[in-house]
PDB file of C-alpha atoms in Angstrom:
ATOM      1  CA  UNK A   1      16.942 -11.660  31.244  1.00  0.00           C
ATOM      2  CA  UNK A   2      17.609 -12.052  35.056  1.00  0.00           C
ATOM      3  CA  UNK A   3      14.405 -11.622  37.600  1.00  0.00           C
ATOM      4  CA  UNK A   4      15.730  -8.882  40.291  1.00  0.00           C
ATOM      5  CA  UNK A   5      15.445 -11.386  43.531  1.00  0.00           C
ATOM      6  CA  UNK A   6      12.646  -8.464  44.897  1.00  0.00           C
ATOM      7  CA  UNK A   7      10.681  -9.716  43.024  1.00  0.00           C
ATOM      8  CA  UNK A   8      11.317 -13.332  43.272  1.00  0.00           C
ATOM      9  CA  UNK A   9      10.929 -12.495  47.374  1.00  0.00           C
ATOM     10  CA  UNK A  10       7.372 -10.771  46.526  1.00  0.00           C
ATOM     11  CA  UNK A  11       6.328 -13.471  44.413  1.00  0.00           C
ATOM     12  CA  UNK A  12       6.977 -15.909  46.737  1.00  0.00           C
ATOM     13  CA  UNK A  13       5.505 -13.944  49.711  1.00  0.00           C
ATOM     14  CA  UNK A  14       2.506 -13.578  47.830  1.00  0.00           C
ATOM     15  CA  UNK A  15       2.273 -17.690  47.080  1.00  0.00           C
ATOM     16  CA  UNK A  16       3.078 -18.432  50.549  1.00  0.00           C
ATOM     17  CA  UNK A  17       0.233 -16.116  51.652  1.00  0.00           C
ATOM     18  CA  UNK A  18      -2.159 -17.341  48.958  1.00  0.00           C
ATOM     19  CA  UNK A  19      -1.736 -20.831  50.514  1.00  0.00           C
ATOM     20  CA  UNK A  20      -1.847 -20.307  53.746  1.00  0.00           C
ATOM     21  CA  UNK A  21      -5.111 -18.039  53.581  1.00  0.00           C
ATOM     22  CA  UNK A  22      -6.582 -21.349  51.356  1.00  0.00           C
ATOM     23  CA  UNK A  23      -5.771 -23.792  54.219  1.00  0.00           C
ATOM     24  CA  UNK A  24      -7.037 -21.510  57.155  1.00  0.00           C
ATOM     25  CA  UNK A  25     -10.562 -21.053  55.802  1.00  0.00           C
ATOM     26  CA  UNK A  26     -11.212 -24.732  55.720  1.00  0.00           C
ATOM     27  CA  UNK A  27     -13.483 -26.092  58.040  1.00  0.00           C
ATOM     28  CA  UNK A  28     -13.000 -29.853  59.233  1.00  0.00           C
ATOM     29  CA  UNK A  29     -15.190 -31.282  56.832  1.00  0.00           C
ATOM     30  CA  UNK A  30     -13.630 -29.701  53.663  1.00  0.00           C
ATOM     31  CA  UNK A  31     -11.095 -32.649  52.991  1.00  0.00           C
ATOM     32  CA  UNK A  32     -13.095 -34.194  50.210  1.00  0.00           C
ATOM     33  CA  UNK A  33     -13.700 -30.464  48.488  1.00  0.00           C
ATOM     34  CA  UNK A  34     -10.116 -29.832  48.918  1.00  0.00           C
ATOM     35  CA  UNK A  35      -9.127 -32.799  46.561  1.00  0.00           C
ATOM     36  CA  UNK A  36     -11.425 -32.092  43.811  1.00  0.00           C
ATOM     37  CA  UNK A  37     -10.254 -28.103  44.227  1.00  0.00           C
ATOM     38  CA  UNK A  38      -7.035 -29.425  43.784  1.00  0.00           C
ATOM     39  CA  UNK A  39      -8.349 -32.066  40.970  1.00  0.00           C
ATOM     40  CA  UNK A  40      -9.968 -29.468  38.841  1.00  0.00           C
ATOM     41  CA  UNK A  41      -7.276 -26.881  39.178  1.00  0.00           C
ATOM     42  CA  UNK A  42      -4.502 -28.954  37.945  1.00  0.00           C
ATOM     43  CA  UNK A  43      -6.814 -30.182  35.196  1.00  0.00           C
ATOM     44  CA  UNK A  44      -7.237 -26.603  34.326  1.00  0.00           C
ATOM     45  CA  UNK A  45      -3.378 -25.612  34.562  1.00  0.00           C
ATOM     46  CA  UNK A  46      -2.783 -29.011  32.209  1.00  0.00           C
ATOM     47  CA  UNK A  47      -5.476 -27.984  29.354  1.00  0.00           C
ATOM     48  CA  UNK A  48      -3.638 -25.453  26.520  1.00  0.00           C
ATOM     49  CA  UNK A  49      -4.796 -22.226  26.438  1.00  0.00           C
ATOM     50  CA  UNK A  50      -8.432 -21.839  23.426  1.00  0.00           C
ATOM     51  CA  UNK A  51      -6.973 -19.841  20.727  1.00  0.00           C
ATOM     52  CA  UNK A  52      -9.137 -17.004  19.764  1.00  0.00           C
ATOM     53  CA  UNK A  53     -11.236 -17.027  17.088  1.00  0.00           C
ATOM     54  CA  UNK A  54     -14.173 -15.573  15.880  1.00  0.00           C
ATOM     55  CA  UNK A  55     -17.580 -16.493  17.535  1.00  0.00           C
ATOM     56  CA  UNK A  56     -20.347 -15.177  14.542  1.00  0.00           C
ATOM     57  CA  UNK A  57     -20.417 -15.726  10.919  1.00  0.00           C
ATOM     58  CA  UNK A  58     -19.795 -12.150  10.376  1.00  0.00           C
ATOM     59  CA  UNK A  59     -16.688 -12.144  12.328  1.00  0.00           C
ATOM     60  CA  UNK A  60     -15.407 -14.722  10.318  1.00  0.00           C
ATOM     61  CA  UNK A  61     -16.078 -13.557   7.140  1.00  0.00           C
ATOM     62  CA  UNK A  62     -14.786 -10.205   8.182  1.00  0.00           C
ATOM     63  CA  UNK A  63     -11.312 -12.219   9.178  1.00  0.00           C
ATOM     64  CA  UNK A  64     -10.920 -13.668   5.608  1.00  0.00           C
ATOM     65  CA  UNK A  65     -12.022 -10.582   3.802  1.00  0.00           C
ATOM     66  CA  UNK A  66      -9.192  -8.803   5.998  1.00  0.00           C
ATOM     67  CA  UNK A  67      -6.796 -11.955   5.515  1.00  0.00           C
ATOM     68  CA  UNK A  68      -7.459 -11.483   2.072  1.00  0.00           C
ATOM     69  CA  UNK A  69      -6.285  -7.937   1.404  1.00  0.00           C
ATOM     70  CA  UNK A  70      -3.319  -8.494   3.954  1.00  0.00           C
ATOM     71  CA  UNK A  71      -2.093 -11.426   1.835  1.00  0.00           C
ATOM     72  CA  UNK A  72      -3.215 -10.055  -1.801  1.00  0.00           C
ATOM     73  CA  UNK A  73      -1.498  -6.927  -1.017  1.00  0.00           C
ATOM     74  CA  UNK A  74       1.578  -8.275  -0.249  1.00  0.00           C
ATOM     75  CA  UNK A  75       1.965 -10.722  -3.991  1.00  0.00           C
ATOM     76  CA  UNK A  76       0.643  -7.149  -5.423  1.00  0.00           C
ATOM     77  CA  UNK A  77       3.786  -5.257  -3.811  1.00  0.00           C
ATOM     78  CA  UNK A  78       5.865  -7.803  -4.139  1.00  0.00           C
ATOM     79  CA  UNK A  79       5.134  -7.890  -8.074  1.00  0.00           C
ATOM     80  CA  UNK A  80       5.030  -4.416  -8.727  1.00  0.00           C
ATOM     81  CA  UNK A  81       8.344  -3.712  -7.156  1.00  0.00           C
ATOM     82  CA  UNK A  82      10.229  -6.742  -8.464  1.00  0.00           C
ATOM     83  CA  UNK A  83       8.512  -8.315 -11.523  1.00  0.00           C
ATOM     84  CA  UNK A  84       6.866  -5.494 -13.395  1.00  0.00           C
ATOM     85  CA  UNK A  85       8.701  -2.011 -12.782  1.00  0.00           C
ATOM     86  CA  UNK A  86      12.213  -3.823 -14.318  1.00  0.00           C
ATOM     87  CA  UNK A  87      10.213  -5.595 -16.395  1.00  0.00           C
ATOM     88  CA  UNK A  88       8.922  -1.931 -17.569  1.00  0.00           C
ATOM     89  CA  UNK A  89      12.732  -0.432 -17.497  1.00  0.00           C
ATOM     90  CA  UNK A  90      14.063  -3.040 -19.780  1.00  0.00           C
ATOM     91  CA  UNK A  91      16.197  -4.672 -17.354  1.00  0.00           C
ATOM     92  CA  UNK A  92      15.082  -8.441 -18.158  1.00  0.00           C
ATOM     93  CA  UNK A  93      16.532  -8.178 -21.557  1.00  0.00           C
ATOM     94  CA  UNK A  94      19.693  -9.959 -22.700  1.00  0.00           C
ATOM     95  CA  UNK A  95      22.648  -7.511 -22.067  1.00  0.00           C
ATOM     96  CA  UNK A  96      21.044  -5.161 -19.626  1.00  0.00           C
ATOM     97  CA  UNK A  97      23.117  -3.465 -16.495  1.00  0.00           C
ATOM     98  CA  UNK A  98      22.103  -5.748 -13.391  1.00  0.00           C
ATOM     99  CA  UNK A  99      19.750  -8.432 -15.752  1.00  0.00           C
ATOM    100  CA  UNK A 100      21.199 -11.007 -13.386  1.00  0.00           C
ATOM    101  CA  UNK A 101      20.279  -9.385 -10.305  1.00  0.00           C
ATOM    102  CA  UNK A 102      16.794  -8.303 -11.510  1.00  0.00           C
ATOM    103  CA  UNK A 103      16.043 -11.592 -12.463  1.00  0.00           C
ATOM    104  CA  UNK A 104      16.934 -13.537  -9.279  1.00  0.00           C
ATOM    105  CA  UNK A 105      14.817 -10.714  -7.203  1.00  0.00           C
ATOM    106  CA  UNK A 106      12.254 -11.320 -10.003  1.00  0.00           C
ATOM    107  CA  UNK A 107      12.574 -14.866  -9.594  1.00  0.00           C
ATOM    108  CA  UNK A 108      11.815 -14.899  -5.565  1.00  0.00           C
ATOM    109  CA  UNK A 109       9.577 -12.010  -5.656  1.00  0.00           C
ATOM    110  CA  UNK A 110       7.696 -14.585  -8.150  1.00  0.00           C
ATOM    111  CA  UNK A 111       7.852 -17.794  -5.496  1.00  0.00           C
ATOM    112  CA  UNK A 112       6.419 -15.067  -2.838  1.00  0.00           C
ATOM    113  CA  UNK A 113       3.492 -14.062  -4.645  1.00  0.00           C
ATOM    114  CA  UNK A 114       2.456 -17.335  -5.685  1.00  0.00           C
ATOM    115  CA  UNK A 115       2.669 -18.122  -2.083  1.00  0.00           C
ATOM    116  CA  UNK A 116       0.970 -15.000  -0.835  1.00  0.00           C
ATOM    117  CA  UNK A 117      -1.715 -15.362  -3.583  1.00  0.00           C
ATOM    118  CA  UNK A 118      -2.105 -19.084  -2.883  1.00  0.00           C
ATOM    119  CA  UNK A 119      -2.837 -18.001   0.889  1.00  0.00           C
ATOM    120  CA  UNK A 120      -5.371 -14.954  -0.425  1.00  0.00           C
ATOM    121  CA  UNK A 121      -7.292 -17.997  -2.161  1.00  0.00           C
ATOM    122  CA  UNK A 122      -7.287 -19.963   0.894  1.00  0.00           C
ATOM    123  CA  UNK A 123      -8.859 -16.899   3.138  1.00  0.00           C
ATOM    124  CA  UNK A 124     -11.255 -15.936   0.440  1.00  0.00           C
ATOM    125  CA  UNK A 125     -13.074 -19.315   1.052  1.00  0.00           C
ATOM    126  CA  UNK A 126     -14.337 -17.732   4.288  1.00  0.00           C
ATOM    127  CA  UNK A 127     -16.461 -14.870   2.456  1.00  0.00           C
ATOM    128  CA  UNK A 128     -19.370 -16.369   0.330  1.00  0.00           C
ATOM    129  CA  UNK A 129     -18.760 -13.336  -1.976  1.00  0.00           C
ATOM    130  CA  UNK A 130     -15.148 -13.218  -2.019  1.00  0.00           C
ATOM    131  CA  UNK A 131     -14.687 -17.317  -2.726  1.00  0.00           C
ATOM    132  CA  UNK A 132     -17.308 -16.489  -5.944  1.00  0.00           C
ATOM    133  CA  UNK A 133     -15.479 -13.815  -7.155  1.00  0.00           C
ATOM    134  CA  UNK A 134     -11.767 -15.263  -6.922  1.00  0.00           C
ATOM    135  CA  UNK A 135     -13.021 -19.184  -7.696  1.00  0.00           C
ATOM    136  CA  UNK A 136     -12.195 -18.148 -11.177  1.00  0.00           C
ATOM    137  CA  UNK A 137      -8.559 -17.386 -11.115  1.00  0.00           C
ATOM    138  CA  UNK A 138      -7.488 -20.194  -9.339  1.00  0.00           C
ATOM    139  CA  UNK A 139      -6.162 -21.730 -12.655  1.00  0.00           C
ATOM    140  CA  UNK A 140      -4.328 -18.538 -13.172  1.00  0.00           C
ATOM    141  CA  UNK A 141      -3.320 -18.437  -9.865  1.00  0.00           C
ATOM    142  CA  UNK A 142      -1.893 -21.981 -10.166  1.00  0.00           C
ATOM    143  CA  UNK A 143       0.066 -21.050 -13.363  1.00  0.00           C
ATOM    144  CA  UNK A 144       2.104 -18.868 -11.690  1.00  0.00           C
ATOM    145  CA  UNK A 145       4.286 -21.341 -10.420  1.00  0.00           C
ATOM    146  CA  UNK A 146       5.785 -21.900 -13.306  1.00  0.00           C
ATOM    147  CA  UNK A 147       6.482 -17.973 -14.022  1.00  0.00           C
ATOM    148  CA  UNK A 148       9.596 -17.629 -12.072  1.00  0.00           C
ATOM    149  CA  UNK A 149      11.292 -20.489 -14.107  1.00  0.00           C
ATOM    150  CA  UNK A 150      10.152 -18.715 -17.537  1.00  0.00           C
ATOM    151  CA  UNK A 151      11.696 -15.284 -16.100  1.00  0.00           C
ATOM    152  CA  UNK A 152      14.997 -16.944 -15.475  1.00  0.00           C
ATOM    153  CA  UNK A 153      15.018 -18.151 -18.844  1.00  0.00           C
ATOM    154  CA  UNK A 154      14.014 -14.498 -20.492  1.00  0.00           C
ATOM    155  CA  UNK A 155      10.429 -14.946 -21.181  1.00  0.00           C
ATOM    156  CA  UNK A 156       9.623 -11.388 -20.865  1.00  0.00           C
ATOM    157  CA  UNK A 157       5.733 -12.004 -21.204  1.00  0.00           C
ATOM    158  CA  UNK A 158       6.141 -13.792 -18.009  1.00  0.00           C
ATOM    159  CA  UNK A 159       5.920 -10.106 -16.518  1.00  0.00           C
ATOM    160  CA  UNK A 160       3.259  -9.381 -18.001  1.00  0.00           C
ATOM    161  CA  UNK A 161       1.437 -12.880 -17.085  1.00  0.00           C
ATOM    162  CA  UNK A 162       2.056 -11.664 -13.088  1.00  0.00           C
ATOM    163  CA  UNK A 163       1.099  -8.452 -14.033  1.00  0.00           C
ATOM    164  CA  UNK A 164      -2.728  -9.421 -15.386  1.00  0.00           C
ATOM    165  CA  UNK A 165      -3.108 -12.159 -12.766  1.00  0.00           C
ATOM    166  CA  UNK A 166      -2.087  -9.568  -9.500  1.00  0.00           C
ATOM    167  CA  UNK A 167      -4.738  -7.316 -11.650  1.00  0.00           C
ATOM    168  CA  UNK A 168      -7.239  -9.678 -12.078  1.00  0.00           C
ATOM    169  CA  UNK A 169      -7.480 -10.749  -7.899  1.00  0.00           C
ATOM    170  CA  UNK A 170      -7.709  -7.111  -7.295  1.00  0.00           C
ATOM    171  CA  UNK A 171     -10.287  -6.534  -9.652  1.00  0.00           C
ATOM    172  CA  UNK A 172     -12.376  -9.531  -7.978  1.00  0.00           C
ATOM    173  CA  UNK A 173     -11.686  -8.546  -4.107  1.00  0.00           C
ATOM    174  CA  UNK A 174     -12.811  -4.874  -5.239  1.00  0.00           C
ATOM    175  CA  UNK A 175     -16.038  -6.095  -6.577  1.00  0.00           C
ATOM    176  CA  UNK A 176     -16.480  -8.236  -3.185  1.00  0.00           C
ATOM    177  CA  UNK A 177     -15.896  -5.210  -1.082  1.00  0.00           C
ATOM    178  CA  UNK A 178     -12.600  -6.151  -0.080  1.00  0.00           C
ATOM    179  CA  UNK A 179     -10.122  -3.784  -2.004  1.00  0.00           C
ATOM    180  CA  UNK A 180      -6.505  -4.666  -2.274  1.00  0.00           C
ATOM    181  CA  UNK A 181      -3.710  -1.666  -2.201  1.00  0.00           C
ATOM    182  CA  UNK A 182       0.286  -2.378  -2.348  1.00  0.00           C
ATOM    183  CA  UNK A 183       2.027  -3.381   0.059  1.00  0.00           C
ATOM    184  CA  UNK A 184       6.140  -4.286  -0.683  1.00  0.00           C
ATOM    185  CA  UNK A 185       7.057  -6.921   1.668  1.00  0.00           C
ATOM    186  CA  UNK A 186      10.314  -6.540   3.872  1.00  0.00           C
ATOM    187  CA  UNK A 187      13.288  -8.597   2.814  1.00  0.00           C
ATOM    188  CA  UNK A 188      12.411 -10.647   5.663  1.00  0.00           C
ATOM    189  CA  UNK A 189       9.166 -11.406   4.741  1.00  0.00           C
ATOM    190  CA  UNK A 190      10.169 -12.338   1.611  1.00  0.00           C
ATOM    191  CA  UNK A 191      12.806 -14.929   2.770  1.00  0.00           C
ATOM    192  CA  UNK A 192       9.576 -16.149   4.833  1.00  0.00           C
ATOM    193  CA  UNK A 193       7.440 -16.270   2.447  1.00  0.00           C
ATOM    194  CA  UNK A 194       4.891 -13.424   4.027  1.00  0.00           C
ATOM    195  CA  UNK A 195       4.263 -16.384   7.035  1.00  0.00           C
TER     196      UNK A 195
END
């Protein structure tokens, strides 16, 4: 996007009398101040920017409980809308209209929430509560990456599998005081992988 050259001239204007008002209130004796001024700043300018983060336990745990319910909500959409409901209507069965179709949005929708629940996991370690209460389905968790395979191949219980496990989380961040609604990711999201 071209810079209009008004402000280019302001800019520099404003530089120019930056510097010059820095030199004129020297005195005679400033020389050594004026090289570790100039040290300093340009050790400033060369450090990356601190990214933000939170400062008390609380905060943090707060983050991960949020984290948690961002992420968990997503692999609940995400299976609702593309595992279960045609898993529900039939459309996973041999001979259905659009079997192929369902099962290849089954089949990503399945690589997303094991992803998305994989990440819930990781944020629940920040909550004392939460990690206690999800600690258990990590095996379950785990087994999901195999589900998307098994739907492919027209194991229908491996709806029902996602199903109980998407259940299961939300029954565990609801008794940690971190309860998980819906969400259906975007298509874009779901090429991401929700990152």
């Amino acid at each position: 996007m071209p810079v209009p050259i008004r402000r280019l001239c302001l800019a520099l204007a404003v530089c120019c009398a930056l510097v010059a008002g820095g030199t004129a209130c020297g005195n005679s004796n400033a020389g050594s101040h004026t090289n570790t001024k100039t040290a300093v700043t340009a050790a400033a300018l060369n450090q990356p920017a601190a990214e933000p983060s939170p400062t008390t336990s609380a905060e943090k745990q707060r983050f991960a409980k949020t984290r948690f319910v961002a992420n968990a909500g997503l692999a609940a959409g995400a299976t609702y809308e593309w595992i279960y409901k045609p898993w529900k209507a039939g459309k996973f069965k041999k001979g259905a209209h659009g079997r192929r179709l369902a099962l290849v949005k089954a089949g990503v929708a399945g690589l997303f929430t094991y992803n998305r629940l994989k990440a819930a996991e990781r944020n629940a370690k920040g909550d004392p509560l939460l990690s206690k209460a999800i600690a258990p389905l990590s095996k379950s968790i785990e087994n999901l990456k195999d589900l998307p395979a098994k739907l492919r191949h027209g194991d229908t219980g491996a709806a029902s599998d996602f199903n109980n496990v998407i259940n299961n989380v939300k029954d565990a961040g609801k008794g940690a005081g971190a309860p998980v609604q819906n969400k259906v990711p975007t298509a874009g999201q779901l090429r991401s992988g929700g990152q």
